[in-house]
Short mmCIF file of N, CA, C and O (backbone and C1' of nucleotides) in Angstrom, two decimals:
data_model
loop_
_atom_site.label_atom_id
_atom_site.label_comp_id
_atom_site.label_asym_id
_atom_site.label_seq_id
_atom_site.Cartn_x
_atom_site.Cartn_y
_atom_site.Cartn_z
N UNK A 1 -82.40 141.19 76.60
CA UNK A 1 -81.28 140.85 77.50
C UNK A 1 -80.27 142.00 77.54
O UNK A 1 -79.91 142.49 76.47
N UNK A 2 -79.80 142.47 78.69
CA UNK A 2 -79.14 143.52 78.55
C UNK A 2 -77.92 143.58 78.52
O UNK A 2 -77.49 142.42 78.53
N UNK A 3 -77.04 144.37 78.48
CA UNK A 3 -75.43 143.82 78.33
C UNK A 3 -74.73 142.80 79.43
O UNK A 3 -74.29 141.66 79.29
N UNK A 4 -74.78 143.33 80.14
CA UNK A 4 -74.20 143.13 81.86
C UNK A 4 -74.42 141.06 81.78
O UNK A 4 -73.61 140.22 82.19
N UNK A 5 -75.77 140.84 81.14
CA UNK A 5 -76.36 139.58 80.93
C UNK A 5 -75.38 138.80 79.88
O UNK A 5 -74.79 137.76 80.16
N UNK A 6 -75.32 139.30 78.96
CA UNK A 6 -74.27 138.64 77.46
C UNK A 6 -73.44 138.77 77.92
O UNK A 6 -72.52 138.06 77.54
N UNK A 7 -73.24 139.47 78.74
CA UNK A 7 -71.44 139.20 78.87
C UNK A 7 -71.30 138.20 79.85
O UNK A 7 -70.40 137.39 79.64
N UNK A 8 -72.17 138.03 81.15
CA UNK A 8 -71.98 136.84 81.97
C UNK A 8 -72.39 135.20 81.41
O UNK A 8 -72.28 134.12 81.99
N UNK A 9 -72.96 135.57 79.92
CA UNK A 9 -73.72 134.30 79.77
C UNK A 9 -72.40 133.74 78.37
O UNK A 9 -72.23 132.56 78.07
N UNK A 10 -71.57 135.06 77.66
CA UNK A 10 -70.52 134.82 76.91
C UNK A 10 -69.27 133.91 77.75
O UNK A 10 -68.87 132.78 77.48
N UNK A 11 -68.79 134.89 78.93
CA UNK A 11 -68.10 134.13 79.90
C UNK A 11 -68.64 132.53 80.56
O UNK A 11 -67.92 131.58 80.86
N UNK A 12 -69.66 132.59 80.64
CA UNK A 12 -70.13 131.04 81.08
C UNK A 12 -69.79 130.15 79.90
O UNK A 12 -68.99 129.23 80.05
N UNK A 13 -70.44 130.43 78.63
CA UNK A 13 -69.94 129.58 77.61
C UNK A 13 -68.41 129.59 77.19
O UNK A 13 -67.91 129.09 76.18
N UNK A 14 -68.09 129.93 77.70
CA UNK A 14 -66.45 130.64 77.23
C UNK A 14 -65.94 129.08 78.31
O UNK A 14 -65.36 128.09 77.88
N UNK A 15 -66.34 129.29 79.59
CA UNK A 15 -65.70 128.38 80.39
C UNK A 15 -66.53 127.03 80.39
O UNK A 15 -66.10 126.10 81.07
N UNK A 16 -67.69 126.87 79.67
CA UNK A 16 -67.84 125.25 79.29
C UNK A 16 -67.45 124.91 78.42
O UNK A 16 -67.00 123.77 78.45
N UNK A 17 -67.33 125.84 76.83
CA UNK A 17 -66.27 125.15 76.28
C UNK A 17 -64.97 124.75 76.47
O UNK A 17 -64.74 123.58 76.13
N UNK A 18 -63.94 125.50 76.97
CA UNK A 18 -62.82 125.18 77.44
C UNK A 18 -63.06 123.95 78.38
O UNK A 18 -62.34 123.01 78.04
N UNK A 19 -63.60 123.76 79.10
CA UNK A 19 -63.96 122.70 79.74
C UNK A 19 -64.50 121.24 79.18
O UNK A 19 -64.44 120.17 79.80
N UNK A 20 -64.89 121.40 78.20
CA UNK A 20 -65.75 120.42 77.11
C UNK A 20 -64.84 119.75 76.92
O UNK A 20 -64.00 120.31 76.21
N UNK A 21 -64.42 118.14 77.41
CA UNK A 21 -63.53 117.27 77.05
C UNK A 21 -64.10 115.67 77.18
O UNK A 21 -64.26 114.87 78.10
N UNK A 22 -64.28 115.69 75.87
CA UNK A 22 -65.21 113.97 75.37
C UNK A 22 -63.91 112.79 75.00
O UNK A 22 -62.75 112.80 74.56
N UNK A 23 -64.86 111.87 75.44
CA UNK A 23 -64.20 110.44 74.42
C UNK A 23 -63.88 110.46 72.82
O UNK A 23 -64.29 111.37 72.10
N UNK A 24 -63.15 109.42 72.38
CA UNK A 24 -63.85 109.66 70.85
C UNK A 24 -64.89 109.18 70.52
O UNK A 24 -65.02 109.29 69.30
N UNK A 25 -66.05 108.49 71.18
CA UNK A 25 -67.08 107.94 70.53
C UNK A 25 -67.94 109.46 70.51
O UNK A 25 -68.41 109.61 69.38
N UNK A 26 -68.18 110.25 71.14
CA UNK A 26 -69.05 111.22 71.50
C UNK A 26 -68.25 112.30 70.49
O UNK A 26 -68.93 113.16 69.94
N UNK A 27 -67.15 112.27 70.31
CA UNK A 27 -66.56 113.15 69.05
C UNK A 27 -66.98 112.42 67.66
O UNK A 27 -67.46 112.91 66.64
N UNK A 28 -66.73 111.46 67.87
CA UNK A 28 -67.31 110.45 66.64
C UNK A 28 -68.79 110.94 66.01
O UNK A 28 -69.12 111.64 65.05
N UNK A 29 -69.56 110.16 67.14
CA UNK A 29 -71.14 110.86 67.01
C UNK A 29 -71.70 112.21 67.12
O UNK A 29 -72.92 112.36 67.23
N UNK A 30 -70.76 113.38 67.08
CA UNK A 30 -71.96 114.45 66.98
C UNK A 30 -71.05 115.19 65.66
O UNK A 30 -71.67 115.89 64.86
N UNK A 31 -69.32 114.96 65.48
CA UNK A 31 -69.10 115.03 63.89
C UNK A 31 -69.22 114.54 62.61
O UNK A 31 -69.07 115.04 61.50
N UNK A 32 -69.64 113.00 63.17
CA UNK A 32 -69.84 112.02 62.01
C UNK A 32 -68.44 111.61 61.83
O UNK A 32 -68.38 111.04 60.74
N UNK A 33 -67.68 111.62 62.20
CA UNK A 33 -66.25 111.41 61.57
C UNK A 33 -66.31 110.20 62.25
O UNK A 33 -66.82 110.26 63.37
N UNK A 34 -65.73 108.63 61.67
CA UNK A 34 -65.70 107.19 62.23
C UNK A 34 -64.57 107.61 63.24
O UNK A 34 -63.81 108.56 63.00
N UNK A 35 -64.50 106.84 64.41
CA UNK A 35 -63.52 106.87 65.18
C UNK A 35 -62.36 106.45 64.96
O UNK A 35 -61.27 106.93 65.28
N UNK A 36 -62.73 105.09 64.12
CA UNK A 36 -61.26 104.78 62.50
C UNK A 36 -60.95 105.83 62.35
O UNK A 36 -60.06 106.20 63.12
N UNK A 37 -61.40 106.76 61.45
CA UNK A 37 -60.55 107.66 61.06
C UNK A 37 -59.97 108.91 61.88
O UNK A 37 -59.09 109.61 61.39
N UNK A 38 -60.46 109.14 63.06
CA UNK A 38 -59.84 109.93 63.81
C UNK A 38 -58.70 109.82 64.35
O UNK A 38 -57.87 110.65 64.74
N UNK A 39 -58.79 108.19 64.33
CA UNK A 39 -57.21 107.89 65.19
C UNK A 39 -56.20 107.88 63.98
O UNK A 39 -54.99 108.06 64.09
N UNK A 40 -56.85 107.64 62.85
CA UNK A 40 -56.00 107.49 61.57
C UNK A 40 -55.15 108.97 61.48
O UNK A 40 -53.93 108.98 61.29
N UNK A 41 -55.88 110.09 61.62
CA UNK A 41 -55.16 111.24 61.49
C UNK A 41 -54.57 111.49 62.35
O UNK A 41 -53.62 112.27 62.26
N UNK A 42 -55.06 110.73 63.83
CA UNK A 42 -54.21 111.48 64.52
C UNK A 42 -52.25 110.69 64.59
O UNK A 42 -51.14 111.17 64.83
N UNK A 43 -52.83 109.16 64.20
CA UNK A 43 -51.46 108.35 64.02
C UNK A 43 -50.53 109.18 62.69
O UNK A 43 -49.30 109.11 62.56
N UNK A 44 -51.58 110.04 61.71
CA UNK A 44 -50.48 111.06 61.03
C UNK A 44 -50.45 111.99 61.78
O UNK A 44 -50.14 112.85 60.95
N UNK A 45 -50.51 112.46 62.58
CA UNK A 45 -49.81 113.78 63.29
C UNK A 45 -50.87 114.63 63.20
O UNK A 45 -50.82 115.63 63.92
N UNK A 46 -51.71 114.50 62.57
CA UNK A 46 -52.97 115.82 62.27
C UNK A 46 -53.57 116.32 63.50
O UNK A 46 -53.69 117.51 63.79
N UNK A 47 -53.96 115.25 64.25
CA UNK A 47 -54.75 115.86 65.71
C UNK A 47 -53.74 115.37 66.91
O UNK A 47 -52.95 114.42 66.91
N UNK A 48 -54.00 116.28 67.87
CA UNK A 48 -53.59 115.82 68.97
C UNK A 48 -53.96 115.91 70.16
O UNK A 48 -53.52 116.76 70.92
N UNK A 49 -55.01 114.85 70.54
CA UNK A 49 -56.22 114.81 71.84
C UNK A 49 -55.05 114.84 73.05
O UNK A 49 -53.85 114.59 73.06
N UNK A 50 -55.97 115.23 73.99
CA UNK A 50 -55.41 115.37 75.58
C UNK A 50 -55.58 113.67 76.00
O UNK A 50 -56.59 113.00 75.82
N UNK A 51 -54.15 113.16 76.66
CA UNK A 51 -54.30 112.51 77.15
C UNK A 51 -54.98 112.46 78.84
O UNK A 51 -54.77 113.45 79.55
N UNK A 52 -55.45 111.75 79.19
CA UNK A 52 -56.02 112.16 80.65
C UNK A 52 -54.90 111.18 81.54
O UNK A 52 -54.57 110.08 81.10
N UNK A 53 -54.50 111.58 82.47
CA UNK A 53 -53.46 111.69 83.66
C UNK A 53 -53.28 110.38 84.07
O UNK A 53 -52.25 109.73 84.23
N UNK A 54 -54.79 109.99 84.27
CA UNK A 54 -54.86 108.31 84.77
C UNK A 54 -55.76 107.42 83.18
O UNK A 54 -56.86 107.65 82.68
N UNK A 55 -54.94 106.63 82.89
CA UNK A 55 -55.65 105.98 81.96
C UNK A 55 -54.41 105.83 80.58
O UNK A 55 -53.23 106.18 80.49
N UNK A 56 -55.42 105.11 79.57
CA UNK A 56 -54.90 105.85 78.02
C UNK A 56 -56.13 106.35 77.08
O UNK A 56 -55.71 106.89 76.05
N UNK A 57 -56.87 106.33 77.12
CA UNK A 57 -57.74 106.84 76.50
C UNK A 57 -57.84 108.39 76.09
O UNK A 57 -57.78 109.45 76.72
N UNK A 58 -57.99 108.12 75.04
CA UNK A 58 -57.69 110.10 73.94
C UNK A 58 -58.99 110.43 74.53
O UNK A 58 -60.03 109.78 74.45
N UNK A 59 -58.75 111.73 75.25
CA UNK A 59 -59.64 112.96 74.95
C UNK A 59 -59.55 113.84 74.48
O UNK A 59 -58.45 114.38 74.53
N UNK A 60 -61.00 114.72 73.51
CA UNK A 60 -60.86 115.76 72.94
C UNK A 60 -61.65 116.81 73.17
O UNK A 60 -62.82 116.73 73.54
N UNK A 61 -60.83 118.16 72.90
CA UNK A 61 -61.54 119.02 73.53
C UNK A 61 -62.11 120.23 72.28
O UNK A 61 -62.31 120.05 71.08
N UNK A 62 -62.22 121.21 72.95
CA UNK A 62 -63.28 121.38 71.96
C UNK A 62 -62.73 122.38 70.26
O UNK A 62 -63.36 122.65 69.23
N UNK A 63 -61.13 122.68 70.77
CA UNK A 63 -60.80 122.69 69.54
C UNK A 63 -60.12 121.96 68.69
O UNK A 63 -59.65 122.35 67.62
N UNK A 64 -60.03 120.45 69.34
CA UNK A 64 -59.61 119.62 68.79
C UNK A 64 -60.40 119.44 67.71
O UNK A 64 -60.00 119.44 66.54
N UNK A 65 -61.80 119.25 68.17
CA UNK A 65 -63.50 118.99 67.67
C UNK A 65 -63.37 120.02 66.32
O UNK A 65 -63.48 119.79 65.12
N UNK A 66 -63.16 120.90 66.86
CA UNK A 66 -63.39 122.40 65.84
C UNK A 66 -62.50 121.76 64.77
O UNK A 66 -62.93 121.60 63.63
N UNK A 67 -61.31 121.39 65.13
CA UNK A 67 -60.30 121.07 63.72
C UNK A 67 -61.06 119.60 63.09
O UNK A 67 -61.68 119.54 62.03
N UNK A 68 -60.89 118.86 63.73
CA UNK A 68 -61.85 117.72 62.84
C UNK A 68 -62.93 117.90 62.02
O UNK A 68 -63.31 117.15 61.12
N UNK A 69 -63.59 119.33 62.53
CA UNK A 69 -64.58 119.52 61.47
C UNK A 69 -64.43 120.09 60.10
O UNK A 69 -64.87 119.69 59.02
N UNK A 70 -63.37 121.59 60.57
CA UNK A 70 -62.74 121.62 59.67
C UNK A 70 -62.06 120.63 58.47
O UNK A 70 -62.33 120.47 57.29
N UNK A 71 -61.45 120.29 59.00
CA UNK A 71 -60.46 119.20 58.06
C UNK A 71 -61.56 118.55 57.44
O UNK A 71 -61.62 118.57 56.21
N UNK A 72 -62.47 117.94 58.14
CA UNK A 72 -64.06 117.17 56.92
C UNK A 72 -64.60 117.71 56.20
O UNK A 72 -65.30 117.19 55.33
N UNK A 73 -64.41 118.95 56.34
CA UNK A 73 -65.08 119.98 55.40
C UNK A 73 -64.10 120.26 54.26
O UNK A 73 -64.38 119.54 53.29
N UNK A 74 -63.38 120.79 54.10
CA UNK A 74 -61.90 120.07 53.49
C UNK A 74 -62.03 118.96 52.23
O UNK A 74 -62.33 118.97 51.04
N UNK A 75 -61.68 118.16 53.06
CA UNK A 75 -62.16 116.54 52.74
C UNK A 75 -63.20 116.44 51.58
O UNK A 75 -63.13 115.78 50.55
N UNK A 76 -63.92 117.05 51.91
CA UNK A 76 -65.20 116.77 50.80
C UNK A 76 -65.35 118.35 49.64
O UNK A 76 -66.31 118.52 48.88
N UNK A 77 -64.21 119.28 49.77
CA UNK A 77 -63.96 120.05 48.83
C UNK A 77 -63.05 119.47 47.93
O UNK A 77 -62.78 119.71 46.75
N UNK A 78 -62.54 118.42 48.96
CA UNK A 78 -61.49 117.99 46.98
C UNK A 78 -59.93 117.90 47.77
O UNK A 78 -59.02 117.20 47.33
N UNK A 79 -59.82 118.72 48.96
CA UNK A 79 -58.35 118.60 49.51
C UNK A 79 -57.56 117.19 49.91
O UNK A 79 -58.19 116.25 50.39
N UNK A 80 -56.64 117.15 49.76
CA UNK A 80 -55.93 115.71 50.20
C UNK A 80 -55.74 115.87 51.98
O UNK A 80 -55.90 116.89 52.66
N UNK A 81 -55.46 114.88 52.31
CA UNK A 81 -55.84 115.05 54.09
C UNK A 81 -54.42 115.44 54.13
O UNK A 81 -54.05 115.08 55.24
N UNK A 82 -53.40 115.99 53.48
CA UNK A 82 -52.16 116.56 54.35
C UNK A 82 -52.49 118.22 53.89
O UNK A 82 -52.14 119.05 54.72
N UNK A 83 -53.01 118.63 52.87
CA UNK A 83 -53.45 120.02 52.08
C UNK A 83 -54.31 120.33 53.25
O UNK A 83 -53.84 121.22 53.96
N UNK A 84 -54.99 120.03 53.49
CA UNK A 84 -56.60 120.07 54.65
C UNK A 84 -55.90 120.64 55.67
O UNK A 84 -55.97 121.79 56.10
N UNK A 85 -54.94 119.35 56.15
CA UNK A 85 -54.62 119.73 57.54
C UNK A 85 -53.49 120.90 58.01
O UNK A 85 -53.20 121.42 59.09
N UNK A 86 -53.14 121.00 56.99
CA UNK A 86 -52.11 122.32 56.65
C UNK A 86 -52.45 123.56 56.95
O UNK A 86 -51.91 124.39 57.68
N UNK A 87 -53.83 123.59 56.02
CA UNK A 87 -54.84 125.24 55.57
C UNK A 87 -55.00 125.06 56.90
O UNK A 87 -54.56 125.97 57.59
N UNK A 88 -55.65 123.92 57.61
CA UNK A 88 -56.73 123.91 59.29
C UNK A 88 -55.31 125.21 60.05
O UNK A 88 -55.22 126.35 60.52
N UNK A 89 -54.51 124.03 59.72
CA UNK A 89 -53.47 124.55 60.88
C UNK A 89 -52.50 126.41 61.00
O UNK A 89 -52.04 127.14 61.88
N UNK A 90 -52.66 126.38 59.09
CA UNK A 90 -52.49 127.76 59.05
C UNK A 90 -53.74 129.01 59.60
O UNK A 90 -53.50 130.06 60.21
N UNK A 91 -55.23 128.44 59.13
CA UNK A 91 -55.79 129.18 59.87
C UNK A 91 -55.99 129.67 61.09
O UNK A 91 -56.32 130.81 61.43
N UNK A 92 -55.68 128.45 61.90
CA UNK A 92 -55.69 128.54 63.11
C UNK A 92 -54.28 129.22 64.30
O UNK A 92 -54.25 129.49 65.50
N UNK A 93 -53.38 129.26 63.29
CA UNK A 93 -52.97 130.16 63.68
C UNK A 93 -52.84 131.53 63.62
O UNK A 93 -52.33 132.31 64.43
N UNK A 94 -53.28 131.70 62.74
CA UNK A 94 -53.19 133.47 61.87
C UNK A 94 -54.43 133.76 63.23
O UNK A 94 -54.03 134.56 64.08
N UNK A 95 -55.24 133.43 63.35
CA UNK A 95 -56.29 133.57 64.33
C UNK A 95 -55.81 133.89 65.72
O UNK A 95 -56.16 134.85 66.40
N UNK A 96 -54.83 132.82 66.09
CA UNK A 96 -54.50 133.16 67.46
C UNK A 96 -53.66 133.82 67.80
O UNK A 96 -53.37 134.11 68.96
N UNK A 97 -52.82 134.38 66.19
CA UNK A 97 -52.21 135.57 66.49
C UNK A 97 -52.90 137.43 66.41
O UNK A 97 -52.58 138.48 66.98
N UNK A 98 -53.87 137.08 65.49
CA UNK A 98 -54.22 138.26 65.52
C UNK A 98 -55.17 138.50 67.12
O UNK A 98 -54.94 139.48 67.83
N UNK A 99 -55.96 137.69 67.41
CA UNK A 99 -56.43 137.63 68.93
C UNK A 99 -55.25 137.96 69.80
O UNK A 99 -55.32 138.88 70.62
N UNK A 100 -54.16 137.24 69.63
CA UNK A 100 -53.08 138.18 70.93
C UNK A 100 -52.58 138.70 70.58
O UNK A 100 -51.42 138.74 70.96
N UNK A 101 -53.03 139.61 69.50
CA UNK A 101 -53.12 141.01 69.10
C UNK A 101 -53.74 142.47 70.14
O UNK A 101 -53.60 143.39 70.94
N UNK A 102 -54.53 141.60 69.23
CA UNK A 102 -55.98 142.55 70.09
C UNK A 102 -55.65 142.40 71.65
O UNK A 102 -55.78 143.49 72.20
N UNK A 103 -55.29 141.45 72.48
CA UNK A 103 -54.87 141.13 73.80
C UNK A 103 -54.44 142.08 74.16
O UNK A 103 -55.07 142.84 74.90
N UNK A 104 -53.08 142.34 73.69
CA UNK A 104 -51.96 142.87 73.99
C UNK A 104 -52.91 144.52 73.95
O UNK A 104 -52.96 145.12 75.02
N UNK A 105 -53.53 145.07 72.88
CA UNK A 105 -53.43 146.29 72.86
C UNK A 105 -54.57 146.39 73.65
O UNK A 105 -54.57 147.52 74.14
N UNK A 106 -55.50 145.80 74.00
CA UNK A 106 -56.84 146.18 74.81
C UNK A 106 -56.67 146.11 76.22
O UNK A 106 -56.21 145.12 76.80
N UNK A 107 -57.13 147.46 76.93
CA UNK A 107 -56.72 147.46 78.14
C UNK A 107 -57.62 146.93 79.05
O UNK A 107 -58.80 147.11 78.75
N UNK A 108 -57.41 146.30 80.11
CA UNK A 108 -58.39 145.95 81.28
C UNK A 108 -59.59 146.69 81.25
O UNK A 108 -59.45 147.90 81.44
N UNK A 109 -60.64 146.30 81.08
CA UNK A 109 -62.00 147.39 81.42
C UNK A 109 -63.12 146.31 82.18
O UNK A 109 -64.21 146.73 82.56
P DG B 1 -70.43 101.98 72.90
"O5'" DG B 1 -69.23 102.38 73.82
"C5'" DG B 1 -69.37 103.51 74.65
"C4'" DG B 1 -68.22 103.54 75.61
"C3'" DG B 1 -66.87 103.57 74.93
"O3'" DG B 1 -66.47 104.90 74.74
"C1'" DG B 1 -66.90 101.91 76.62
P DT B 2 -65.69 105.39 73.46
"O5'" DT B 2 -64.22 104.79 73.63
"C5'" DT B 2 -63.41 105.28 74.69
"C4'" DT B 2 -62.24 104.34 74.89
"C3'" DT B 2 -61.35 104.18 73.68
"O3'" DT B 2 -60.35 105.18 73.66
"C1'" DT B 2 -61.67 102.12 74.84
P DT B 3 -59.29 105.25 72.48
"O5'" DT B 3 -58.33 103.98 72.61
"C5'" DT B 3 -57.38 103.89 73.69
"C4'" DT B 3 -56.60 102.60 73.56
"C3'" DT B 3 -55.92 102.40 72.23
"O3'" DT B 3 -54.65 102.97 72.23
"C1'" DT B 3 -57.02 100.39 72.91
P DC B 4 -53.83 103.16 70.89
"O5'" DC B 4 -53.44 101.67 70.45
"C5'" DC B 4 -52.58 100.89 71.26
"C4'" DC B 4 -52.44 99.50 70.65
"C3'" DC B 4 -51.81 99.54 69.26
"O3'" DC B 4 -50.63 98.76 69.23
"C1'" DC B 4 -53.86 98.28 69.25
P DT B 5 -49.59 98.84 67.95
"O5'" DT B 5 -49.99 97.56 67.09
"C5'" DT B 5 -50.41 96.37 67.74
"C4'" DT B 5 -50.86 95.37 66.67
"C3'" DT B 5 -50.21 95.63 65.31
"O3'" DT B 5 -49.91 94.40 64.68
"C1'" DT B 5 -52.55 95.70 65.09
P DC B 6 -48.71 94.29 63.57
"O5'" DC B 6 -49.32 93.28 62.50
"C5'" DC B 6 -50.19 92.24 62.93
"C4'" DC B 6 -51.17 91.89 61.82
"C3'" DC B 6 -50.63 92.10 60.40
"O3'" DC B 6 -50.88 90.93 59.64
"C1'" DC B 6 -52.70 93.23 60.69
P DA B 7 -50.29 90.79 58.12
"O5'" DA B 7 -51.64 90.90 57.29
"C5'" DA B 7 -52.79 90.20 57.75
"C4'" DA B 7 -54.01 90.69 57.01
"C3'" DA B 7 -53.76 90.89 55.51
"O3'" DA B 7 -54.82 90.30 54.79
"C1'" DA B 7 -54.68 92.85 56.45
P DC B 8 -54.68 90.08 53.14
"O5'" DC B 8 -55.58 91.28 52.60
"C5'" DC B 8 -56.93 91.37 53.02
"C4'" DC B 8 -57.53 92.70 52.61
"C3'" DC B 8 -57.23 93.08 51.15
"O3'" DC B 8 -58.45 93.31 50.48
"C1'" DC B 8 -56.90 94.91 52.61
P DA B 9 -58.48 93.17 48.81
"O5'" DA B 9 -59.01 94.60 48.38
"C5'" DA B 9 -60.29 95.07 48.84
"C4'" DA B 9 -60.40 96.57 48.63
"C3'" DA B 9 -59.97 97.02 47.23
"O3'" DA B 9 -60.90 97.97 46.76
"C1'" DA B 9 -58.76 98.21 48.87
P DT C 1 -53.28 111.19 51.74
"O5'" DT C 1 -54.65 110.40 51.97
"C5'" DT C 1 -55.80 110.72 51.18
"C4'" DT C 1 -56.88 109.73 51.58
"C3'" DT C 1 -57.26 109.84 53.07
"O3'" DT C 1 -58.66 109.99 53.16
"C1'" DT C 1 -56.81 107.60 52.48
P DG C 2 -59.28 110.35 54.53
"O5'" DG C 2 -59.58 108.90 55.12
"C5'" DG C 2 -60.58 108.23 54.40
"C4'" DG C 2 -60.46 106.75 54.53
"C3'" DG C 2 -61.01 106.22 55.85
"O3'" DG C 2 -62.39 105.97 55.67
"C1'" DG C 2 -59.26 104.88 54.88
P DT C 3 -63.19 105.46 56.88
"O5'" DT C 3 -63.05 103.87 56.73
"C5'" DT C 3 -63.53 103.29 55.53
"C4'" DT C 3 -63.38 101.78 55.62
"C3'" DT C 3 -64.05 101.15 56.84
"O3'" DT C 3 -64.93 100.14 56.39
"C1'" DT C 3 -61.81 100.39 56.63
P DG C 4 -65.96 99.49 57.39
"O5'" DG C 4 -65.34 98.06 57.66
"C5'" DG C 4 -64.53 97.45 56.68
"C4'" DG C 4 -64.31 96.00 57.06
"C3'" DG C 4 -65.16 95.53 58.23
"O3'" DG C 4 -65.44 94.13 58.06
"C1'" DG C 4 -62.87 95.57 58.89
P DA C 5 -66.33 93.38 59.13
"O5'" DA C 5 -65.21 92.71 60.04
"C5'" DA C 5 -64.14 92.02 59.42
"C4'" DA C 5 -63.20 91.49 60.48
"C3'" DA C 5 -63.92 91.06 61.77
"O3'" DA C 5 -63.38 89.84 62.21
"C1'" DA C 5 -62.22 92.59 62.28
P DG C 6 -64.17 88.98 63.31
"O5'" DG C 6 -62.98 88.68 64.32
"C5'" DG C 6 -61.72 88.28 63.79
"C4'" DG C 6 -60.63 88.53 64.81
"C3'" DG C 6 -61.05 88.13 66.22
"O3'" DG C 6 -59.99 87.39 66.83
"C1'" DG C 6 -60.28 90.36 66.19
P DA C 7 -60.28 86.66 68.21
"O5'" DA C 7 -59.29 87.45 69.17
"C5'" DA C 7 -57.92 87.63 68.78
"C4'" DA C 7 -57.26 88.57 69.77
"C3'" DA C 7 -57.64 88.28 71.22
"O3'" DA C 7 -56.51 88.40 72.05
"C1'" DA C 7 -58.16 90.50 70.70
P DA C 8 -56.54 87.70 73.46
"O5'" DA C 8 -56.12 88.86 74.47
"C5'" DA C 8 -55.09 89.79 74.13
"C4'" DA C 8 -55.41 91.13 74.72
"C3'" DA C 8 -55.82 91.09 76.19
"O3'" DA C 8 -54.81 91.72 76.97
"C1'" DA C 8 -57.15 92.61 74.92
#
DNA sequence: GTTCTCACA
DNA sequence: TGTGAGAA
């Protein structure tokens, strides 16, 4: 596959994930996490699904997903679910700062 | 399918 | 920290 290819097939996945926005049963079933407990964290403040415009029903998208997994992984190292959700949340930012890092200094090509 | 709430361990 | 169950 040649470059020109990865890069149109990086950008395609780039825009279905961003796009990727489930129920919680379908977040439920492909993290294992009970849907009990998803709403449990999120009634502590830990997650916070997209509400959709018409309705009430939580949707989540796909780095919502990403943090829930995180945090389970967590979970079963020994962390308490406010320690977990802390580290999730510090990582995740150190990340999206050093990325609009790199933003900032990389020029259009 | 989803929501909330009360009770319980 | 999380679950069960019932009702809407």
């Amino acid at each position: 596959m040649g470059q020109k290819e990865q890069a149109a097939n990086a950008l395609l996945d780039f825009d279905l994930l961003s796009r990727l926005i489930v129920g919680i049963g379908e977040v439920s079933e492909i993290t294992g996490v009970p849907q009990r407990k998803i709403r449990y964290w999120e009634e502590k403040g830990i997650i916070q699904p997209v509400k959709e415009v018409e309705g009430t029903t939580r949707r989540y998208d796909y780095i919502n997903i990403k943090k829930i997994l995180l945090i389970q992984e967590l979970l079963n190292d020994g962390y308490t679910l406010d320690a977990a959700a802390k580290k999730v949340e510090d990582r995740m930012e150190n990340i999206n700062k050093v990325f609009l890092e790199l933003a900032k200094k990389t020029k259009t090509r």
